Coordinates of C-alpha atoms and ligand atoms in Angstrom, one line a residue:
M1 CA 48.1 94.5 78.9
R2 CA 47.9 97.9 77.1
I3 CA 50.6 100.0 78.5
T4 CA 51.7 103.6 78.0
V5 CA 55.1 104.9 78.8
L6 CA 55.6 108.6 79.3
G7 CA 59.1 109.7 78.6
C8 CA 61.6 108.0 76.3
G9 CA 64.7 108.7 78.2
Y10 CA 66.9 105.9 79.6
V11 CA 64.4 104.5 81.9
G12 CA 61.4 104.9 79.8
L13 CA 62.9 103.3 76.8
V14 CA 64.3 100.4 78.5
T15 CA 61.1 100.0 80.6
G16 CA 58.8 100.2 77.5
T17 CA 60.9 97.9 75.4
C18 CA 61.3 95.2 78.0
L19 CA 57.5 95.2 78.8
A20 CA 56.9 94.7 75.1
E21 CA 59.3 92.0 75.1
I22 CA 57.5 90.1 77.9
G23 CA 54.3 90.3 75.9
H24 CA 52.6 93.6 76.7
S25 CA 51.3 96.1 74.1
V26 CA 53.3 99.3 74.7
V27 CA 53.3 102.7 73.3
C28 CA 56.0 105.1 74.3
T29 CA 55.7 108.9 74.0
D30 CA 57.7 111.9 74.6
N31 CA 57.4 115.7 74.3
D32 CA 60.7 115.8 72.4
E33 CA 59.5 114.9 69.0
S34 CA 63.2 114.6 67.6
K35 CA 63.5 111.6 69.9
I36 CA 60.5 110.1 68.7
D37 CA 61.6 110.7 65.0
I38 CA 64.9 109.0 65.8
L39 CA 63.1 106.0 67.3
N40 CA 60.7 105.7 64.5
Q41 CA 63.6 105.6 62.1
G42 CA 64.9 102.7 63.9
A43 CA 67.7 104.2 65.7
L44 CA 68.3 105.0 69.4
P45 CA 69.0 108.3 71.2
I46 CA 71.3 106.3 73.7
Y47 CA 73.9 103.6 73.6
E48 CA 72.8 100.6 75.7
P49 CA 73.8 96.9 75.0
H50 CA 71.1 94.7 73.6
L51 CA 68.3 97.5 73.4
Q52 CA 68.6 98.3 69.7
E53 CA 67.7 94.6 68.7
L54 CA 65.1 94.4 71.3
V55 CA 63.4 97.6 70.0
A56 CA 63.5 96.4 66.4
R57 CA 62.1 93.0 67.4
N58 CA 59.3 94.3 69.4
V59 CA 58.4 97.2 66.9
A60 CA 58.3 94.4 64.2
A61 CA 56.1 92.2 66.2
G62 CA 53.7 95.1 66.7
R63 CA 54.0 95.2 70.5
L64 CA 56.0 98.4 70.7
S65 CA 55.3 101.8 69.1
F66 CA 56.5 105.4 69.4
T67 CA 54.4 108.5 69.0
A68 CA 54.7 112.2 69.7
D69 CA 50.9 112.5 70.1
L70 CA 50.8 112.6 73.7
A71 CA 47.0 112.6 74.0
E72 CA 46.6 109.6 71.8
A73 CA 49.2 107.7 73.8
I74 CA 47.5 108.6 77.0
R75 CA 44.2 107.2 75.7
V76 CA 45.7 103.9 74.6
G77 CA 47.1 102.6 77.8
D78 CA 45.2 101.1 80.9
V79 CA 48.3 101.5 82.8
I80 CA 50.6 104.6 82.4
F81 CA 54.2 104.4 83.5
I82 CA 55.6 107.9 84.2
C83 CA 59.3 107.7 83.3
I84 CA 60.0 111.4 83.1
G85 CA 63.4 112.8 84.3
T86 CA 63.6 114.4 87.7
P87 CA 66.8 116.5 87.3
P88 CA 68.3 118.3 90.2
L89 CA 67.2 121.9 90.9
Q90 CA 69.8 124.6 91.9
N91 CA 69.2 123.6 95.6
G92 CA 69.6 119.8 94.9
E93 CA 66.2 119.0 95.3
A94 CA 64.5 116.8 92.7
D95 CA 62.6 118.8 90.0
I96 CA 59.1 117.1 89.8
S97 CA 57.5 119.6 87.7
G98 CA 57.5 117.1 84.8
I99 CA 55.6 114.7 87.0
D100 CA 53.1 117.5 87.7
G101 CA 52.7 118.1 84.0
A102 CA 52.1 114.4 83.4
A103 CA 49.3 114.5 85.9
R104 CA 47.7 117.5 84.1
L105 CA 48.1 115.6 80.7
I106 CA 46.7 112.4 82.0
A107 CA 43.6 114.0 83.8
R108 CA 42.8 116.1 80.6
E109 CA 43.3 113.4 78.0
A110 CA 42.1 110.1 79.7
R111 CA 39.0 108.5 78.1
S112 CA 39.0 105.6 80.5
S113 CA 40.2 104.9 84.2
K114 CA 43.9 104.6 84.6
L115 CA 46.6 103.1 86.9
V116 CA 49.2 105.7 86.9
V117 CA 52.7 104.3 88.0
E118 CA 55.7 106.3 89.2
K119 CA 58.9 104.9 87.6
S120 CA 60.9 108.0 87.8
T121 CA 63.0 108.6 90.9
V122 CA 60.9 110.9 93.1
P123 CA 61.1 112.2 96.6
V124 CA 59.1 110.3 99.3
Q125 CA 55.4 111.3 99.3
S126 CA 55.3 112.2 95.7
G127 CA 52.7 109.5 95.2
R128 CA 50.4 111.3 97.6
K129 CA 51.0 114.7 95.7
L130 CA 50.4 112.9 92.3
T131 CA 47.3 111.4 93.6
R132 CA 46.0 114.9 94.7
A133 CA 47.1 116.6 91.4
L134 CA 45.1 114.0 89.5
D135 CA 42.1 114.6 91.6
I136 CA 42.4 118.4 91.1
Y137 CA 43.1 118.2 87.4
G138 CA 40.6 115.6 86.9
R139 CA 37.8 117.0 89.1
N140 CA 35.6 117.2 86.0
S141 CA 36.7 113.8 84.7
R142 CA 34.4 110.8 84.9
W143 CA 37.4 108.5 85.0
S144 CA 39.2 107.4 88.1
F145 CA 43.0 107.4 88.6
S146 CA 44.9 105.2 90.9
V147 CA 48.5 105.7 91.7
A148 CA 51.4 103.3 92.4
S149 CA 55.1 103.5 92.8
N150 CA 57.4 101.0 90.9
P151 CA 61.0 102.2 91.3
E152 CA 63.5 101.0 88.8
F153 CA 67.2 99.8 89.7
L154 CA 68.5 99.7 86.2
R155 CA 72.4 100.3 85.8
E156 CA 73.3 101.9 82.7
G157 CA 75.4 99.5 80.5
S158 CA 73.4 96.5 81.9
A159 CA 69.8 97.9 81.8
V160 CA 68.3 95.2 79.8
L161 CA 69.7 92.5 81.9
D162 CA 68.7 94.4 85.0
F163 CA 65.1 94.7 83.8
L164 CA 64.6 91.2 82.5
H165 CA 66.5 89.5 85.5
P166 CA 66.0 91.8 88.4
D167 CA 67.2 91.2 92.0
R168 CA 63.7 92.2 93.2
I169 CA 60.6 94.1 92.0
V170 CA 59.3 96.8 94.1
V171 CA 55.7 97.9 94.0
G172 CA 54.2 100.5 96.3
V173 CA 50.5 100.5 96.3
S174 CA 47.4 101.8 98.2
D175 CA 44.8 99.4 96.8
R176 CA 44.5 95.6 96.0
S177 CA 43.5 96.2 92.3
S178 CA 46.6 98.2 91.6
E179 CA 48.7 95.5 93.2
L180 CA 47.0 92.8 91.1
L181 CA 47.7 94.7 87.9
L182 CA 51.2 95.2 88.7
R183 CA 51.7 91.5 89.5
E184 CA 50.0 90.6 86.2
I185 CA 52.5 93.0 84.3
Y186 CA 55.5 91.4 86.0
R187 CA 54.4 87.7 86.0
P188 CA 56.5 86.8 83.0
I189 CA 59.6 88.1 84.7
Q190 CA 58.8 86.6 88.0
Q191 CA 58.1 83.3 86.3
Q192 CA 61.2 83.7 84.1
E193 CA 59.1 83.1 81.0
L194 CA 61.6 84.9 78.7
R195 CA 61.1 83.4 75.3
N196 CA 64.3 84.8 73.8
C197 CA 66.3 86.8 76.2
P198 CA 68.8 88.9 74.1
V199 CA 71.3 88.9 77.0
H200 CA 71.6 85.1 77.3
E201 CA 70.5 84.4 73.7
G202 CA 67.4 82.6 75.0
D203 CA 69.4 80.4 77.5
C204 CA 68.9 82.3 80.7
P205 CA 70.6 80.8 83.7
R206 CA 68.0 79.5 86.1
K207 CA 67.9 81.4 89.3
N208 CA 65.5 82.1 92.0
P209 CA 62.7 84.1 90.8
P210 CA 63.0 87.8 91.8
E211 CA 60.8 88.7 94.8
L212 CA 57.9 91.1 94.2
L213 CA 58.0 93.2 97.2
V214 CA 54.6 94.9 97.9
T215 CA 54.9 98.0 100.1
S216 CA 53.1 101.3 100.7
I217 CA 53.8 104.0 98.0
N218 CA 55.9 106.0 100.6
S219 CA 58.2 103.1 101.3
A220 CA 58.6 102.2 97.8
E221 CA 59.7 105.8 96.9
L222 CA 62.0 105.7 99.8
I223 CA 63.6 102.4 98.9
K224 CA 65.0 103.9 95.7
H225 CA 66.6 106.8 97.3
A226 CA 67.9 104.8 100.1
C227 CA 69.4 102.2 97.8
N228 CA 71.3 104.7 95.6
S229 CA 72.4 106.7 98.6
F230 CA 73.7 103.5 100.2
L231 CA 75.6 102.5 97.0
A232 CA 77.1 106.0 97.0
L233 CA 78.1 105.7 100.6
K234 CA 79.7 102.2 100.0
I235 CA 81.9 103.7 97.1
S236 CA 83.0 106.6 99.2
Y237 CA 83.9 104.3 102.1
A238 CA 86.1 102.4 99.6
N239 CA 87.7 105.7 98.6
L240 CA 88.2 106.6 102.1
I241 CA 89.9 103.3 102.8
A242 CA 92.0 103.9 99.7
D243 CA 93.4 107.1 101.3
I244 CA 94.3 105.4 104.5
C245 CA 96.0 102.7 102.3
E246 CA 98.1 105.3 100.5
S247 CA 99.1 106.8 103.9
M248 CA 99.8 103.5 105.6
G249 CA 101.4 101.5 102.6
A250 CA 98.5 98.9 102.3
D251 CA 96.7 97.9 99.1
V252 CA 92.9 99.0 98.9
E253 CA 92.3 96.1 96.5
E254 CA 93.5 93.7 99.0
V255 CA 91.6 95.5 101.8
T256 CA 88.3 95.6 100.0
R257 CA 88.7 92.0 98.8
G258 CA 89.0 91.0 102.5
M259 CA 86.0 93.1 103.5
G260 CA 83.8 91.8 100.6
L261 CA 84.3 88.2 101.4
D262 CA 82.1 89.0 104.5
P263 CA 78.6 88.4 103.1
R264 CA 77.3 91.1 105.5
I265 CA 79.4 93.6 103.5
G266 CA 79.7 91.9 100.0
P267 CA 82.2 92.5 97.3
A268 CA 80.0 94.9 95.1
F269 CA 80.7 98.6 94.9
L270 CA 83.9 98.6 96.8
N271 CA 85.9 99.6 93.8
A272 CA 87.9 102.8 94.9
G273 CA 88.8 105.2 92.1
L274 CA 87.8 108.5 90.7
G275 CA 84.5 108.2 92.5
F276 CA 80.8 107.9 91.5
G277 CA 79.3 109.7 88.6
G278 CA 76.3 109.3 86.1
F279 CA 72.9 110.7 86.2
C280 CA 71.7 108.8 89.3
L281 CA 74.0 108.3 92.3
P282 CA 75.1 112.2 92.5
K283 CA 71.7 113.6 92.1
D284 CA 69.9 111.0 94.2
I285 CA 72.3 111.4 97.2
Q286 CA 71.9 115.1 96.8
A287 CA 68.1 114.8 96.7
F288 CA 68.2 112.5 99.8
I289 CA 70.3 114.9 101.7
R290 CA 67.7 117.8 101.0
L291 CA 64.8 115.5 101.8
G292 CA 66.6 114.6 105.2
E293 CA 67.3 118.2 106.0
K294 CA 63.7 119.2 105.1
V295 CA 62.3 116.8 107.8
G296 CA 65.2 117.7 110.3
V297 CA 67.2 114.5 110.1
D298 CA 70.9 114.8 110.5
V299 CA 72.3 113.6 107.1
S300 CA 75.9 114.4 107.8
L301 CA 76.8 110.8 106.9
L302 CA 75.5 111.4 103.3
K303 CA 77.1 114.8 103.2
D304 CA 80.4 113.3 103.9
A305 CA 80.1 110.6 101.3
E306 CA 79.2 113.3 98.8
L307 CA 82.3 115.4 100.0
I308 CA 84.6 112.4 99.7
N309 CA 83.4 112.0 96.2
K310 CA 84.0 115.4 95.2
R311 CA 87.6 115.3 96.4
R312 CA 88.6 112.3 94.3
I313 CA 89.7 114.6 91.5
D314 CA 91.7 116.8 93.8
S315 CA 93.8 113.8 95.2
F316 CA 94.2 112.4 91.7
L317 CA 95.4 115.7 90.4
A318 CA 97.8 116.2 93.4
K319 CA 99.4 113.0 92.5
A320 CA 99.9 114.0 88.9
T321 CA 101.2 117.4 89.8
Q322 CA 103.6 115.7 92.2
A323 CA 104.8 113.5 89.4
L324 CA 104.8 116.1 86.6
W325 CA 106.0 119.1 88.7
T326 CA 103.5 121.1 86.9
L327 CA 100.6 120.4 84.6
K328 CA 101.0 123.6 82.6
D329 CA 101.9 122.9 78.9
K330 CA 102.0 119.2 79.6
H331 CA 100.6 116.8 76.9
I332 CA 98.0 114.7 78.8
G333 CA 95.9 112.0 77.4
V334 CA 92.6 111.0 79.1
L335 CA 91.5 107.4 78.4
G336 CA 87.9 107.0 79.0
L337 CA 85.2 109.7 79.2
A338 CA 81.8 107.9 80.0
F339 CA 81.0 107.8 83.6
K340 CA 81.4 104.0 83.4
P341 CA 82.1 101.4 80.8
S342 CA 79.4 100.1 78.3
T343 CA 77.5 103.4 78.0
D344 CA 78.1 106.7 76.1
D345 CA 76.7 108.7 79.0
I346 CA 78.9 111.5 80.4
R347 CA 76.5 113.2 82.7
F348 CA 78.4 113.9 85.9
A349 CA 81.2 111.6 84.7
P350 CA 84.4 112.3 86.7
A351 CA 86.4 112.5 83.4
M352 CA 84.5 115.7 82.6
E353 CA 85.6 117.2 85.8
L354 CA 89.1 116.0 85.3
I355 CA 89.3 117.7 81.7
T356 CA 88.0 120.9 83.0
R357 CA 90.6 120.8 85.8
L358 CA 93.4 120.0 83.4
L359 CA 92.4 122.8 81.1
D360 CA 92.2 125.1 84.1
E361 CA 95.9 124.1 84.7
H362 CA 96.7 125.0 81.0
A363 CA 97.5 121.3 80.2
H364 CA 97.2 120.2 76.3
V365 CA 94.4 117.6 76.8
S366 CA 93.7 114.8 74.3
V367 CA 91.0 112.2 74.9
Y368 CA 89.8 108.8 73.7
D369 CA 86.6 106.8 74.5
P370 CA 85.0 103.8 72.5
Q371 CA 81.5 105.4 72.7
A372 CA 81.2 108.7 74.5
M373 CA 83.3 111.1 72.3
E374 CA 80.5 112.6 70.3
K375 CA 78.7 113.7 73.5
T376 CA 81.9 115.1 74.9
R377 CA 82.4 117.2 71.9
T378 CA 79.4 119.2 72.9
L379 CA 81.1 120.2 76.1
F380 CA 84.7 120.3 75.1
P381 CA 84.9 121.3 71.3
S382 CA 88.5 122.5 71.5
I383 CA 90.3 119.5 72.9
H384 CA 91.9 116.9 70.7
Y385 CA 89.8 113.7 70.0
C386 CA 91.9 110.7 69.0
A387 CA 90.9 107.8 66.6
D388 CA 92.4 105.3 69.1
P389 CA 94.5 105.0 72.2
Y390 CA 97.7 104.7 70.2
E391 CA 97.1 108.1 68.7
L392 CA 96.4 109.4 72.3
A393 CA 99.7 108.0 73.5
D394 CA 101.7 109.5 70.8
G395 CA 103.8 112.2 72.3
A396 CA 101.9 112.2 75.5
E397 CA 103.7 113.0 78.8
A398 CA 101.2 111.1 80.7
L399 CA 97.9 109.0 80.4
M400 CA 95.1 109.2 82.9
I401 CA 92.5 106.3 82.9
A402 CA 89.2 107.8 83.9
T403 CA 86.9 104.9 82.8
E404 CA 87.6 101.2 83.3
W405 CA 86.7 100.0 79.6
P406 CA 87.7 96.3 79.6
E407 CA 89.4 96.8 76.1
F408 CA 92.0 99.2 77.6
K409 CA 93.4 96.3 79.5
S410 CA 94.3 94.4 76.4
L411 CA 96.2 97.2 74.7
D412 CA 99.7 96.9 73.6
W413 CA 101.1 98.9 76.6
A414 CA 104.7 98.2 75.6
R415 CA 103.8 99.9 72.3
L416 CA 102.1 102.6 74.1
S417 CA 105.2 103.3 76.2
R418 CA 107.4 103.5 73.1
L419 CA 104.8 106.2 71.7
M420 CA 104.7 108.2 74.9
Q421 CA 107.3 111.0 75.7
R422 CA 107.2 109.5 79.2
P423 CA 105.7 106.2 80.1
L424 CA 103.7 107.6 82.9
V425 CA 100.2 106.4 83.8
F426 CA 97.7 107.6 86.4
D427 CA 95.0 104.8 86.7
G428 CA 92.0 106.5 88.2
R429 CA 90.1 103.1 88.2
N430 CA 92.8 100.6 89.2
L431 CA 92.1 98.9 85.9
L432 CA 95.6 97.8 85.1
D433 CA 98.2 95.6 87.1
R434 CA 100.9 97.7 88.8
N435 CA 103.5 95.1 88.7
E436 CA 103.0 94.3 85.0
M437 CA 103.0 98.1 84.2
E438 CA 106.2 98.6 86.1
R439 CA 107.7 95.6 84.4
L440 CA 107.0 97.2 81.1
G441 CA 108.9 100.3 82.5
F442 CA 106.0 102.5 83.3
E443 CA 105.7 104.8 86.2
Y444 CA 102.5 103.8 87.4
Y445 CA 100.2 105.4 89.9
G446 CA 97.0 103.5 91.0
V447 CA 94.4 104.6 93.7
G448 CA 94.7 103.2 97.2
V449 CA 98.0 101.5 96.4
L450 CA 101.4 103.2 96.4
S451 CA 103.4 102.9 93.3
T452 CA 107.0 101.4 93.8
A453 CA 108.4 104.8 93.3
E454 CA 106.0 106.3 95.9
A455 CA 106.8 103.6 98.3
E456 CA 110.5 104.0 98.0
A457 CA 110.2 107.8 98.4
R458 CA 107.9 107.3 101.5
C459 CA 110.4 104.8 102.9
A460 CA 113.4 107.2 102.3
A461 CA 111.4 110.1 104.0
V462 CA 110.3 108.1 107.1
P463 CA 113.4 107.0 109.0
L464 CA 112.8 103.8 111.1
S465 CA 112.5 104.7 114.8
P466 CA 115.8 104.3 116.8
G467 CA 116.4 100.5 118.0
S468 CA 113.9 99.2 115.3
R469 CA 116.8 97.8 113.2
Ligands
LIG1 C1 72.9 103.3 89.6 C2 72.4 102.2 90.3 O1 73.4 101.2 90.4 C3 71.1 101.6 89.9 O2 70.6 100.7 90.6 C4 70.1 102.8 89.6 O3 69.0 102.3 89.1 C5 70.7 103.8 88.9 O4 71.8 104.3 89.3 P1 74.2 103.7 87.2 O5 74.2 105.1 87.4 O6 74.1 103.1 85.9 O7 73.3 102.8 88.2 O8 75.7 103.2 87.6 P2 76.4 102.5 88.7 O9 76.8 101.1 88.0 O10 75.8 102.4 89.9 O11 77.8 103.3 88.9 C6 77.6 104.5 89.4 C7 79.0 105.2 89.4 O12 79.7 104.6 90.5 C8 79.9 105.0 88.3 O13 80.5 106.3 88.1 C9 80.8 103.9 88.6 O14 82.2 104.2 87.9 C10 81.0 104.4 90.1 N1 81.5 103.1 90.9 C11 80.5 102.1 90.9 C12 82.7 103.1 91.7 O15 83.3 104.2 91.7 N2 83.1 102.1 92.3 C13 82.2 100.9 92.4 O16 82.5 99.9 93.1 C14 80.9 100.9 91.6

């Protein structure tokens, strides 16, 4: 199939490359020429496991190409995937002006009929508005434009895996021929005909083929927002439980494990910590709130989830201030900057808010991250960037873990404690083992579990009721 991908951001690059990998002829285009230049030099504008080799392999095979010639790219594809960003506007609504611009471009440049597929995360009913825009901009065109919705559920850090081995494929259509085209496009994934999957080195685990769910366009658009908002809700629920655990002397890890063993709940997305970040969950729950308000639906449930998320940094810093007395002039090392491991993405990363707040408190901030330091420099040019966690610990009065990079677990924590002025760790991702850290002599504060020091302080403060001895 001849496919055009509009937009070479996260979603566009992974989508275009993986569609080429399953055998389609794909041209990717973007109005940011510098991005196309980087790609045509064989580099990537983002860090994503397995993507580099996949791009190289498919470019070499002639199935994948990048061009800044938007018009030419439009003409090549029979199917056009719109993968243009829909960032939040001031009021939290999704900015769909890029989608409108794409409609204008397609209607103007098409030299054959097209299936236009929304892959960007868009508010419900965008498909209907896109259809109308194509009709209006293409009123003098002799070609026809069908519209479909095909939301993506890619997670950064595992996007190639999520595309080639999805849990499901959702296609929203309003006609049979669009459905058949999309079925044809995804047939290799549905039939797991992956020649040389980079994630499993060609030896993919056999599992049930992903369902290809055919719905209306409106429903497909809503599925995406509903999923991301539910994931955000689940994380905030875990954080709510964490606060109760801290007050009642329970352990959130034990509680969420007990919850997750119930298949109706499931263990995923119950990790309490500094809250959800990234370019998707924060903006999608906000856009969904705005959408609900617009149609008069009570969305207080989502608002509360957003509020709980916003307060994670407050309670984390309150704990640090309690232990350090004041943050002013304290040397604090932040371990982890990316919004989650396996990515260099810092958009809406909790670590960014944490650094901002520490600087507001006049703390001396040093940072380390395996991938995200370059991008962080653009936001915080004046803080200290360390070559490794040991340099970060050197002379630090506290370390704060903001991203649960697995490699932080296997650090030589005994050596780190010797390097620090005070072996004090605030683990915002419950990455480390409290007992092990305390055995190494650390004052250790996790989330949703009391440190031994906290537990003892609480016990001392709450006298047992008379006669309870
Ligand atoms: C998300 C959705 O998972 C994906 O399906 C969608 O397509 C895009 O948005 P992504 O933004 O890459 O993917 O990150 P995700 O893995 O969902 O994590 C989002 C945030 O939630 C991260 O900051 C992560 O640290 C946090 N998180 C996740 C928790 O705090 N607790 C959890 O249990 C899981």
